CSV table of C-alpha atoms and ligand atoms in Angstrom, one decimal:
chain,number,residue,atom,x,y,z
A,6,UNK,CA,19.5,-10.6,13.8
A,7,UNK,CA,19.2,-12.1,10.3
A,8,UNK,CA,16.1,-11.6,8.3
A,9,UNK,CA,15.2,-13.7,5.4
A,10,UNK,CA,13.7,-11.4,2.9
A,11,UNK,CA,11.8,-12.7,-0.8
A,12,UNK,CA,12.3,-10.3,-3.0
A,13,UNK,CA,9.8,-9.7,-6.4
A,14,UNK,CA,11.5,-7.0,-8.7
A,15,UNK,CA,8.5,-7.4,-10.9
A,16,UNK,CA,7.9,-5.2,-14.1
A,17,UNK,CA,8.6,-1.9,-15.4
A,18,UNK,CA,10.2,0.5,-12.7
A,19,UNK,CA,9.8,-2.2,-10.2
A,20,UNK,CA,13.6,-3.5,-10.8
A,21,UNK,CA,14.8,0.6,-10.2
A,22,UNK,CA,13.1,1.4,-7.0
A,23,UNK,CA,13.8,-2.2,-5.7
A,24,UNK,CA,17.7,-1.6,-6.4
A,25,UNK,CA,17.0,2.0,-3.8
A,26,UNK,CA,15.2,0.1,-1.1
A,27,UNK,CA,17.8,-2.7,-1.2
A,28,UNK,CA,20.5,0.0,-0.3
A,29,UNK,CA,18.3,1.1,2.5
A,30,UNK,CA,18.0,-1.8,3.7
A,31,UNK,CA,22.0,-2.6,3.6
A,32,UNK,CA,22.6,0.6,5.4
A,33,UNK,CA,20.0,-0.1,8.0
A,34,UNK,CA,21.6,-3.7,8.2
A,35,UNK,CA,25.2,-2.4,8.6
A,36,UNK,CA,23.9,1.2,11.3
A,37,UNK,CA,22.0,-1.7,13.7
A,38,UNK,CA,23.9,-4.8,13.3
A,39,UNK,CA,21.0,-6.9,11.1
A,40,UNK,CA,21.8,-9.2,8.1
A,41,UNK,CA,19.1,-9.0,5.3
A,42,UNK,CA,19.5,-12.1,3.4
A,43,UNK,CA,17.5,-11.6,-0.1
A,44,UNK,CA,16.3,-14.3,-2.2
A,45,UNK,CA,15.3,-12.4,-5.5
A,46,UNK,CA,11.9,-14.0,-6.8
A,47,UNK,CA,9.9,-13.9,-10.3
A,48,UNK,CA,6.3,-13.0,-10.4
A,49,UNK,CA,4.3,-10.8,-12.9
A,50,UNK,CA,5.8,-10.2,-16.4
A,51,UNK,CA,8.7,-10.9,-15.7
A,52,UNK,CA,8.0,-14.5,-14.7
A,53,UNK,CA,5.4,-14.9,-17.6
A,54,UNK,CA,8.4,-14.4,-20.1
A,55,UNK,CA,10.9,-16.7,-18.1
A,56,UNK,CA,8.4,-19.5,-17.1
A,57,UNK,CA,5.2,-19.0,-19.3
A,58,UNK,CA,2.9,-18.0,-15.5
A,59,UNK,CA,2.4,-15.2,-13.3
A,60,UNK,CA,3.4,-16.8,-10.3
A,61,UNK,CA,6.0,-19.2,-10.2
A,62,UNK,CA,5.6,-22.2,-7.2
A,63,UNK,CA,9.2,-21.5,-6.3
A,64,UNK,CA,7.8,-18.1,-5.7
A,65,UNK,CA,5.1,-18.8,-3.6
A,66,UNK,CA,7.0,-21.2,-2.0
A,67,UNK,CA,10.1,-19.0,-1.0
A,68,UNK,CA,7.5,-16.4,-0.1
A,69,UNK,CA,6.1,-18.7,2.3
A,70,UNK,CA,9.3,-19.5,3.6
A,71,UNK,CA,10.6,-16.2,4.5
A,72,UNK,CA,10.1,-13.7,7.4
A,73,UNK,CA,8.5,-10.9,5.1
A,74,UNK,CA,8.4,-10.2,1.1
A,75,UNK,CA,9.4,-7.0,-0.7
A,76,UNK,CA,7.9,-6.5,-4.2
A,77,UNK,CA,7.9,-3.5,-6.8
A,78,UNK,CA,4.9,-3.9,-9.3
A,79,UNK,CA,4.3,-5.9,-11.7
A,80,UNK,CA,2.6,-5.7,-15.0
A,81,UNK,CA,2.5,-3.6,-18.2
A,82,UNK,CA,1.2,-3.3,-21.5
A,83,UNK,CA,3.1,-6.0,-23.3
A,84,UNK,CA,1.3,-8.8,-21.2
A,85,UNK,CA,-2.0,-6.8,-21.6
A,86,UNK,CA,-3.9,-8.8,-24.0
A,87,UNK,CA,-3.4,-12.1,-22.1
A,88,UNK,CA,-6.2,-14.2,-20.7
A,89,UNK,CA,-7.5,-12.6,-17.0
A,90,UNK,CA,-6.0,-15.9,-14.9
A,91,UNK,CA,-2.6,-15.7,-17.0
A,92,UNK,CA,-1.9,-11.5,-17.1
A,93,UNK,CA,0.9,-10.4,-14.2
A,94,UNK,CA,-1.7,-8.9,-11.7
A,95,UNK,CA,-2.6,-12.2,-11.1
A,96,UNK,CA,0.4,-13.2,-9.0
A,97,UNK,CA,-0.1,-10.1,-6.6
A,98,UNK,CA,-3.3,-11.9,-5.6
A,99,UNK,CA,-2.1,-14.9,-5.4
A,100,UNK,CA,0.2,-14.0,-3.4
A,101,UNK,CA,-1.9,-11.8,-1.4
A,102,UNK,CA,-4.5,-14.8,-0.5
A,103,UNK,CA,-1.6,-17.6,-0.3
A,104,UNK,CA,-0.1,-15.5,2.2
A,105,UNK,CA,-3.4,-14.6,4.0
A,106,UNK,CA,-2.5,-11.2,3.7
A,107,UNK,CA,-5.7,-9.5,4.3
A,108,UNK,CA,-5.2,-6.2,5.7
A,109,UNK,CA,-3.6,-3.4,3.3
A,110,UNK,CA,-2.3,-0.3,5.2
A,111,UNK,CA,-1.7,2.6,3.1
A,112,UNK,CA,-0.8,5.3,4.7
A,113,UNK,CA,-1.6,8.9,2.8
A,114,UNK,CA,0.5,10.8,4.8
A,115,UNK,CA,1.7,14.8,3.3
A,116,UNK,CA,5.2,15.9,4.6
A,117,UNK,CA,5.2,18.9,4.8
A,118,UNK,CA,8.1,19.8,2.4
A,119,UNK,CA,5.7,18.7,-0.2
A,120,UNK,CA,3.5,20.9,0.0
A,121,UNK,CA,4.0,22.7,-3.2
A,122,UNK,CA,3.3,19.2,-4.9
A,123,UNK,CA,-0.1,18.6,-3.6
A,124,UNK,CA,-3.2,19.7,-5.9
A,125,UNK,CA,-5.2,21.3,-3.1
A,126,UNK,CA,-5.4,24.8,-1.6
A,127,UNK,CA,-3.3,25.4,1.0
A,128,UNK,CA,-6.0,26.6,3.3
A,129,UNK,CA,-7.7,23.0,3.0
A,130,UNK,CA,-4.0,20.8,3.9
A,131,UNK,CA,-3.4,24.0,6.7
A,132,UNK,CA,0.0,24.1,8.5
A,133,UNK,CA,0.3,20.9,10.0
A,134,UNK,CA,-0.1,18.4,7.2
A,135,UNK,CA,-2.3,15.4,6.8
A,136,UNK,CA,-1.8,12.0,7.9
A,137,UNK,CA,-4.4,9.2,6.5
A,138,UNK,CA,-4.3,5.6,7.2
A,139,UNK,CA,-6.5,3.6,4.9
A,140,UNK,CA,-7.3,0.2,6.3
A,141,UNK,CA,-8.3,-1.5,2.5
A,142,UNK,CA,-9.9,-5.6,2.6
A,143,UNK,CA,-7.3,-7.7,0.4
A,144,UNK,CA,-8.3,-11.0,0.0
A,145,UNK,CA,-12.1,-10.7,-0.8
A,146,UNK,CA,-14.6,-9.0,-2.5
A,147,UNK,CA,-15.0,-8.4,-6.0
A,148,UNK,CA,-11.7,-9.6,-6.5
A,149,UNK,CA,-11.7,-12.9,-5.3
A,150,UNK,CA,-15.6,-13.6,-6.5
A,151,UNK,CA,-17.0,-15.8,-8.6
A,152,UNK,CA,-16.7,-14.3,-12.3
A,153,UNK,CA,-16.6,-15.2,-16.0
A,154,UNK,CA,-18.0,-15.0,-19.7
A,155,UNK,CA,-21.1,-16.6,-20.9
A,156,UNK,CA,-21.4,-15.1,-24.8
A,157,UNK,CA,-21.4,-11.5,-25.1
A,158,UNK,CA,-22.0,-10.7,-21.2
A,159,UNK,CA,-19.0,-11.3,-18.3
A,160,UNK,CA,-19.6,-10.6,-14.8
A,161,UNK,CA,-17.7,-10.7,-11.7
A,162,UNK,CA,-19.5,-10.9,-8.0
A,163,UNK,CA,-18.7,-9.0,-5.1
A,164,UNK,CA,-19.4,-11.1,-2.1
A,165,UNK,CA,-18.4,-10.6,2.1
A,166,UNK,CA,-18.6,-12.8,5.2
A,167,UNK,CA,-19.0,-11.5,8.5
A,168,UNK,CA,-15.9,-12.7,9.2
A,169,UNK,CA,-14.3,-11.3,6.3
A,170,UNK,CA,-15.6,-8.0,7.5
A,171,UNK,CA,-14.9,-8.2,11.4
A,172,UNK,CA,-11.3,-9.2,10.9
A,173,UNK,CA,-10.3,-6.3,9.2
A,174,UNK,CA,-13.1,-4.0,10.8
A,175,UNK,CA,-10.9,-5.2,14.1
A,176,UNK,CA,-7.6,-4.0,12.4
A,177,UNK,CA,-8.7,-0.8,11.7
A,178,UNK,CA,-10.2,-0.2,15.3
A,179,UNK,CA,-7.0,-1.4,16.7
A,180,UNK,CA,-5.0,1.2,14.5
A,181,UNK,CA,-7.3,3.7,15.2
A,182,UNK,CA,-6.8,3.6,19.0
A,183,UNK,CA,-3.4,3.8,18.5
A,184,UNK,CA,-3.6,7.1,16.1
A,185,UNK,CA,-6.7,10.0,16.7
A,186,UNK,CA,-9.0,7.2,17.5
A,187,UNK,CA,-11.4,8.0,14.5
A,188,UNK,CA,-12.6,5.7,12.1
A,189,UNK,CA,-14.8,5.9,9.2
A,190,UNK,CA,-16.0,3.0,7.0
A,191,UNK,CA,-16.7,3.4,3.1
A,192,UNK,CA,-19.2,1.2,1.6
A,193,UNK,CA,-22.1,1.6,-1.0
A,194,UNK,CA,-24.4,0.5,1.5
A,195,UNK,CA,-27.8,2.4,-0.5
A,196,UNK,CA,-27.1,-0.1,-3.4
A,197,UNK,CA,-25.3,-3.5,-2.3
A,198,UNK,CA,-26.4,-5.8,0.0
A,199,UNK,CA,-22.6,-6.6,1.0
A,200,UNK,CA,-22.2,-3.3,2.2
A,201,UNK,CA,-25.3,-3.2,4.4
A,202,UNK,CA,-23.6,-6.6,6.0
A,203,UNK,CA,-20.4,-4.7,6.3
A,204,UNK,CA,-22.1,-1.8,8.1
A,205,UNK,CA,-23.9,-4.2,10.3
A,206,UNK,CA,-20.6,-5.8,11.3
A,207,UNK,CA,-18.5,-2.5,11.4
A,208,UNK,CA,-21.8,-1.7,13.8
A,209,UNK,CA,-20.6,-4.7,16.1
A,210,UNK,CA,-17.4,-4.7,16.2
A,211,UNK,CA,-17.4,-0.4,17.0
A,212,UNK,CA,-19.4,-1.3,20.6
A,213,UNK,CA,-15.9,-2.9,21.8
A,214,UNK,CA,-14.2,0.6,21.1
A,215,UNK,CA,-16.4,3.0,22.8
A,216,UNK,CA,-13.5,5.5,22.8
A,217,UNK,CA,-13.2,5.7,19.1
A,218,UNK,CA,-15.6,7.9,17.2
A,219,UNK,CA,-17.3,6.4,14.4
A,220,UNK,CA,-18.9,7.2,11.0
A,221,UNK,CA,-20.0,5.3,8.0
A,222,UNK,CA,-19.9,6.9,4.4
A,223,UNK,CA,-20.9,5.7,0.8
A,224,UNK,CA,-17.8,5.7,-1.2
A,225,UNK,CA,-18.7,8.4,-3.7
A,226,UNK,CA,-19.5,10.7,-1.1
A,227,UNK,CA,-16.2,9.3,0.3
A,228,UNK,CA,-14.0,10.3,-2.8
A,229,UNK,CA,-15.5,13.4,-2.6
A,230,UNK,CA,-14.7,14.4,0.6
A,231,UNK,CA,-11.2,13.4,0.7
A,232,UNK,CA,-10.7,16.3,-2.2
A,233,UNK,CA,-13.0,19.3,-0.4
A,234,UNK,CA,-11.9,18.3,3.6
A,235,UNK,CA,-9.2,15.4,3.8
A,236,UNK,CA,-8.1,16.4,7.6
A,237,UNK,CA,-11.9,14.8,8.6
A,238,UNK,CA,-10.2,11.4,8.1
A,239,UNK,CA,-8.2,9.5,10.5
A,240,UNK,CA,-8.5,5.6,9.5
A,241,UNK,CA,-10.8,5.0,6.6
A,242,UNK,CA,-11.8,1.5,6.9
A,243,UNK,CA,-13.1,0.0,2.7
A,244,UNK,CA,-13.7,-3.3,0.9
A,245,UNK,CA,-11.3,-4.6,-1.1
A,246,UNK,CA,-12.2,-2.5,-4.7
A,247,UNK,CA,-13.1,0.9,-2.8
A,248,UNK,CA,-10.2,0.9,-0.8
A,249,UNK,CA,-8.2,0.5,-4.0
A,250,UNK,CA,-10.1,3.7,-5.6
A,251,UNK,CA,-9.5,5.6,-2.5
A,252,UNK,CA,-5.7,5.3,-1.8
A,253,UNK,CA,-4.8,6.2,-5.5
A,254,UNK,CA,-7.0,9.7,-4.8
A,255,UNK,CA,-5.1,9.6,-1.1
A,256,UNK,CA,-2.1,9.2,-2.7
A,257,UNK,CA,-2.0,12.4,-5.3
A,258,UNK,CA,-3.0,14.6,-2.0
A,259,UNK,CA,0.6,13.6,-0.7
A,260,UNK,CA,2.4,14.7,-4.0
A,261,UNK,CA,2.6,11.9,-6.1
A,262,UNK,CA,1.4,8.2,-6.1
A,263,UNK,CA,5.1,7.4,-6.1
A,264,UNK,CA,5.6,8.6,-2.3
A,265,UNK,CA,2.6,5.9,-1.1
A,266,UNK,CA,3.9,2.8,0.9
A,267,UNK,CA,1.9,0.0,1.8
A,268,UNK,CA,2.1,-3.5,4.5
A,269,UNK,CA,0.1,-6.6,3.5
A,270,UNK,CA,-0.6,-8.1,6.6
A,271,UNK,CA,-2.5,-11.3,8.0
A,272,UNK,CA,-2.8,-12.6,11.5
A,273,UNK,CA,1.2,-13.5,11.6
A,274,UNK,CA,4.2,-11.3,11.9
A,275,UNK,CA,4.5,-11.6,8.3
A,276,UNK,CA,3.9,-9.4,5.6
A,277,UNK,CA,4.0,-7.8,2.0
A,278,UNK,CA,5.3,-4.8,1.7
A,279,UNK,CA,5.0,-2.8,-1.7
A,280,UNK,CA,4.6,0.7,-3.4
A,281,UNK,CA,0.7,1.6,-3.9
A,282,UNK,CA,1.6,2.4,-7.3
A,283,UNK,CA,1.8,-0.1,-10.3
A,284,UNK,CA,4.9,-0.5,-12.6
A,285,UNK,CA,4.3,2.9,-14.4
A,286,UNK,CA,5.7,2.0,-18.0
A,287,UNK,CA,5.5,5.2,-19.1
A,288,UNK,CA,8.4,5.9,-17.2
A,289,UNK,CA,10.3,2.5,-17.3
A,290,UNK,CA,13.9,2.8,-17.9
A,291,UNK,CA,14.4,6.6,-17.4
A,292,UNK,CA,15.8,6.5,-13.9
A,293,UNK,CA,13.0,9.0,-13.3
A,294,UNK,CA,10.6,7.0,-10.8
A,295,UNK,CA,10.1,8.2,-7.7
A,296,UNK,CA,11.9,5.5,-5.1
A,297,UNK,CA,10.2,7.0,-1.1
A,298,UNK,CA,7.3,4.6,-1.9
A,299,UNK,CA,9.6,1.4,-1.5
A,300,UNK,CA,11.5,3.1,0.6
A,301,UNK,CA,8.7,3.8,3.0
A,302,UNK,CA,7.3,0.4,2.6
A,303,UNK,CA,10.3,-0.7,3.8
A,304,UNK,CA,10.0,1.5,6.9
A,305,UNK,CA,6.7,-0.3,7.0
A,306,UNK,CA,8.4,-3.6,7.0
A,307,UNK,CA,11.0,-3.0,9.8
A,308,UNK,CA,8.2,-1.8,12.0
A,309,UNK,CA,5.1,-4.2,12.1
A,310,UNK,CA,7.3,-7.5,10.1
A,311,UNK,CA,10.3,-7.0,12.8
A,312,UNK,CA,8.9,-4.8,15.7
A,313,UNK,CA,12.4,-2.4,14.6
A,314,UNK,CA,10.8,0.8,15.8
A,315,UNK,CA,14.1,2.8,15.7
A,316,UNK,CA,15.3,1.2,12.4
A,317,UNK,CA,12.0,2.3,10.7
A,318,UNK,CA,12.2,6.3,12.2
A,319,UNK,CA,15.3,6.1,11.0
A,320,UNK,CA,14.6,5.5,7.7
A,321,UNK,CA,11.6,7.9,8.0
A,322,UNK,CA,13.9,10.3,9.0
A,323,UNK,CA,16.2,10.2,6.3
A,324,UNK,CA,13.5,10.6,3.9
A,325,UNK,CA,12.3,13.8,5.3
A,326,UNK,CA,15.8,15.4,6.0
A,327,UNK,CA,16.5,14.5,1.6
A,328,UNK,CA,13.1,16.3,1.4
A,329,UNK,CA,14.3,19.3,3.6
A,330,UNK,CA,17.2,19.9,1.9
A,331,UNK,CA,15.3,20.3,-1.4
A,332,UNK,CA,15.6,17.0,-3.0
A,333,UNK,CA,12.9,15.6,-5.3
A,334,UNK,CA,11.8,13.3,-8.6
A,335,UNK,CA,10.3,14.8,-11.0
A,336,UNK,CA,7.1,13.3,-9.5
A,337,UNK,CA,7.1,16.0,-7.0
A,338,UNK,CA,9.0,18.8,-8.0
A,339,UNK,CA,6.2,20.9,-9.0
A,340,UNK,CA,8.9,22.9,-11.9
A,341,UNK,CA,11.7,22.9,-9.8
A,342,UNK,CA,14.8,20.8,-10.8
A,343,UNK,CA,14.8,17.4,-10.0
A,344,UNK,CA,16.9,14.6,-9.2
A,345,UNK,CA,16.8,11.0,-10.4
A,346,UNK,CA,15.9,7.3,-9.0
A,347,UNK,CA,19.2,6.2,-8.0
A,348,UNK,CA,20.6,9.8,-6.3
A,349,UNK,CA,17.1,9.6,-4.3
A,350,UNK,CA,18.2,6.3,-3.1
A,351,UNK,CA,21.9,7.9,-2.2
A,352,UNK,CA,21.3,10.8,-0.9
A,353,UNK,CA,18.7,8.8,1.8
A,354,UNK,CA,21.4,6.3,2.3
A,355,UNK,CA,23.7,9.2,3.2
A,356,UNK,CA,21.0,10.4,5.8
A,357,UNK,CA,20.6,7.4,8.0
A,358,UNK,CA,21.6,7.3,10.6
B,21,LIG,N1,1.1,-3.4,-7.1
B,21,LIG,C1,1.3,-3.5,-8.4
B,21,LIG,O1,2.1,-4.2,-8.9
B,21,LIG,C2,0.5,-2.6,-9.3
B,21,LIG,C3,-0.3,-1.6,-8.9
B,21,LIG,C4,-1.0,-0.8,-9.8
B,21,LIG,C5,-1.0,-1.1,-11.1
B,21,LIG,N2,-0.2,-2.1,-11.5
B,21,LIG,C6,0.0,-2.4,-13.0
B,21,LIG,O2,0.9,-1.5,-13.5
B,21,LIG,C7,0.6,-1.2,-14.8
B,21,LIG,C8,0.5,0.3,-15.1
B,21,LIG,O3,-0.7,0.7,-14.4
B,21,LIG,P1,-1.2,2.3,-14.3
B,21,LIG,O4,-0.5,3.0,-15.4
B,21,LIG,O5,-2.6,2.3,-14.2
B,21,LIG,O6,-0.7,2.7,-12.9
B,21,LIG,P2,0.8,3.2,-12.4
B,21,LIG,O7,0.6,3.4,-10.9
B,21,LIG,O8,1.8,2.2,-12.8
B,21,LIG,O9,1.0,4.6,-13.1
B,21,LIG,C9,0.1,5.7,-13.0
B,21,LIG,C10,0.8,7.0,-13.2
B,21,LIG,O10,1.6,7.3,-12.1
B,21,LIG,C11,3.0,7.4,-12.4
B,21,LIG,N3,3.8,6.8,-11.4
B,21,LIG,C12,3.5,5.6,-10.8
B,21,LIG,N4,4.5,5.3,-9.9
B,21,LIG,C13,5.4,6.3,-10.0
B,21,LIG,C14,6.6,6.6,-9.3
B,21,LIG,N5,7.1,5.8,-8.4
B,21,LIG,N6,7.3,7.7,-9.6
B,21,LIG,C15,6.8,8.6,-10.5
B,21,LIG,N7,5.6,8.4,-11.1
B,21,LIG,C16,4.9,7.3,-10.9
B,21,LIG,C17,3.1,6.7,-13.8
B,21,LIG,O11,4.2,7.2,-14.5
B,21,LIG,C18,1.8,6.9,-14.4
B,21,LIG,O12,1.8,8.2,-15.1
B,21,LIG,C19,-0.6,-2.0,-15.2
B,21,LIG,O13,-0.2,-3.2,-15.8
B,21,LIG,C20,-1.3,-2.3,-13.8
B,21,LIG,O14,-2.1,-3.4,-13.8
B,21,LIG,C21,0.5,-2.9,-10.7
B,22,LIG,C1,-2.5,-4.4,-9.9
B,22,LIG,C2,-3.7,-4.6,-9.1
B,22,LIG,C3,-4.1,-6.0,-8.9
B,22,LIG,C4,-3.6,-3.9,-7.7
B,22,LIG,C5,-4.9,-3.9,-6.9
B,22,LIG,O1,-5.9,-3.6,-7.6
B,22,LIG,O2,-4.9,-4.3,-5.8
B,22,LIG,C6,-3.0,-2.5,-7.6
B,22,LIG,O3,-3.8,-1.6,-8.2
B,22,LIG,C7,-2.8,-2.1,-6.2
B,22,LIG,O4,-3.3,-1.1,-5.7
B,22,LIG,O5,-2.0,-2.8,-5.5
B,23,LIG,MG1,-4.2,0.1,-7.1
């Protein structure tokens, strides 16, 4: 088969771990007999520096065109100062709601190799691993509301129709049926009207699932709990801002922000597929980033873009044999030697199989 990717490097590391998930991709490509066909894209930074916006037409148009996009991150500090409509992040929700990408997957799940890089106790994370999927709102909420600055005050609104809140409330119930069948729905529910409409909805949409169990939970309580008992959560269901919040803290209980995948997805077989992660200048440049988050979201891709079950295991696969065997960034190391961005990318090439 040939698949028509659009490809957005972005900013900062996002041209490094791009280059590894490309040569997954190859390898899958030539193992199974697939063509990737790439059609590399500006948006972010870079595109503000070439074109003088954050998301290019041609962009959004070749985005439109293809069968799924791959992007790395986009922004950084030199663009920082720039006008809220004109700075990179601005093209990742552009592209989000041209795409009608409104369900974000992130799944938080801890191999078990990593174990020595996660923060918490080992009697809390227990012998066999942890495996979160956060089902986060993309295309509304606070992001997408009505905001702006009147004299020395700015504000932003956080607004939710029902059916914002049952489509993705659906997606989640879906997933959950297909995992431990658990689900439970942050909101701030004691203090915002959108919430209680989100509970009443989540309340709605649950009575067509009787076999999955339940809960609702305000997000601070949520952010605690994921720290002091993170095996309670199966599919945590959030708005658009919380859910945001919450996979960072998801993410660092896996080892490192830099292992967190994630699939953009809408009500077509199309998606976005990107690192959690942003485009970590800090790091920029010293081959040091840690690559499994692309790589996994390519994983992602080859799965619910392409229905390639085997093609994405496979990939999985690879990145937990390079894990085995003792391989890891200096993300998640925890003291021991590590390797860099590009032998990550090689040695899980050389795994696939
Ligand atoms: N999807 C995106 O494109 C996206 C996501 C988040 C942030 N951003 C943007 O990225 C820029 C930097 O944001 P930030 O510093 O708050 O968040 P960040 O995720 O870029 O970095 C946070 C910390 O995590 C580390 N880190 C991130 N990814 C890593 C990886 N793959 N391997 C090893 N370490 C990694 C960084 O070095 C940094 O110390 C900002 O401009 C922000 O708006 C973009
Ligand atoms: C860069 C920013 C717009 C983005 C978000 O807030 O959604 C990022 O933090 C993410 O998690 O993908
Ligand atoms: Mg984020």
């Amino acid at each position: 088969m040939n698949y028509k990717l659009a490809v957005i490097p972005g900013d900062g590391i996002g041209p490094d771990i791009i280059r590894e998930a490309k040569k997954v991709l190859n390898k899958v490509g030539e193992i199974y007999g697939h063509n990737f066909e790439y059609t590399d894209l500006l948006a972010g930074g870079a595109a503000l520096d070439a074109e003088g916006i954050p998301l290019p037409q041609k962009t959004m148009d070749v985005c439109k065109e293809s069968d799924s996009v791959l992007l790395g991150a986009v922004g950084g500090p030199k663009w920082d100062n720039l006008d809220g409509k004109m700075r990179p992040e601005q093209a990742l929700l552009g592209l989000r709601r041209g795409l009608g990408l409104f369900a974000n997957l992130r799944p938080a799940v801890l191999f078990n190799e990593l174990k020595a890089a996660c923060p918490l106790k080992d009697e809390i994370i227990g012998d066999d691993g942890l495996d979160i999927m956060c089902v986060r709102e993309l295309t509304g909420g606070i992001y997408f509301g009505k905001r702006g600055t009147e004299g020395t005050k700015a504000f932003d609104t956080l607004e939710y129709s029902e059916e914002e809140v049952r489509r993705i409330a659906i997606r989640a119930f879906d997933i959950a049926m297909k995992r431990n069948k658990k689900v439970t729905s942050v909101d701030k529910a004691n203090i915002l009207d959108s919430s209680r409409l989100w509970r009443k909805v989540v309340d709605e949409v649950a009575k067509d699932y009787p076999e999955v169990s339940y809960e609702h939970m305000y997000v601070d309580n949520a952010a605690m709990q994921l720290i002091r008992y993170p095996k309670q959560f199966d599919v945590i269901l959030t708005g658009n801002m919380f859910g945001d919040i919450l996979s960072d803290e998801a993410s660092m209980i896996t080892g490192s922000i830099g292992m967190l995948p994630s699939a953009s997805l809408g009500e077509t077989g199309k998606g976005m597929y990107e690192p959690i992660h942003g485009s970590a200048p800090d790091i920029a440049g010293q081959n040091i980033a840690n690559p499994i988050a692309t790589i996994l979201s390519v994983s992602m891709m080859l799965r619910y873009s392409f229905n390639l079950e085997k093609e994405a295991d496979a990939v999985e696969n690879a990145v937990k044999l390079v894990l085995e065997k003792g391989y890891r960034t200096k993300d998640i190391c925890a003291g021991a030697p590590s390797i860099g961005t590009d032998e990550m990318g090689d040695l899980i090439v050389k795994e696939l199989k």
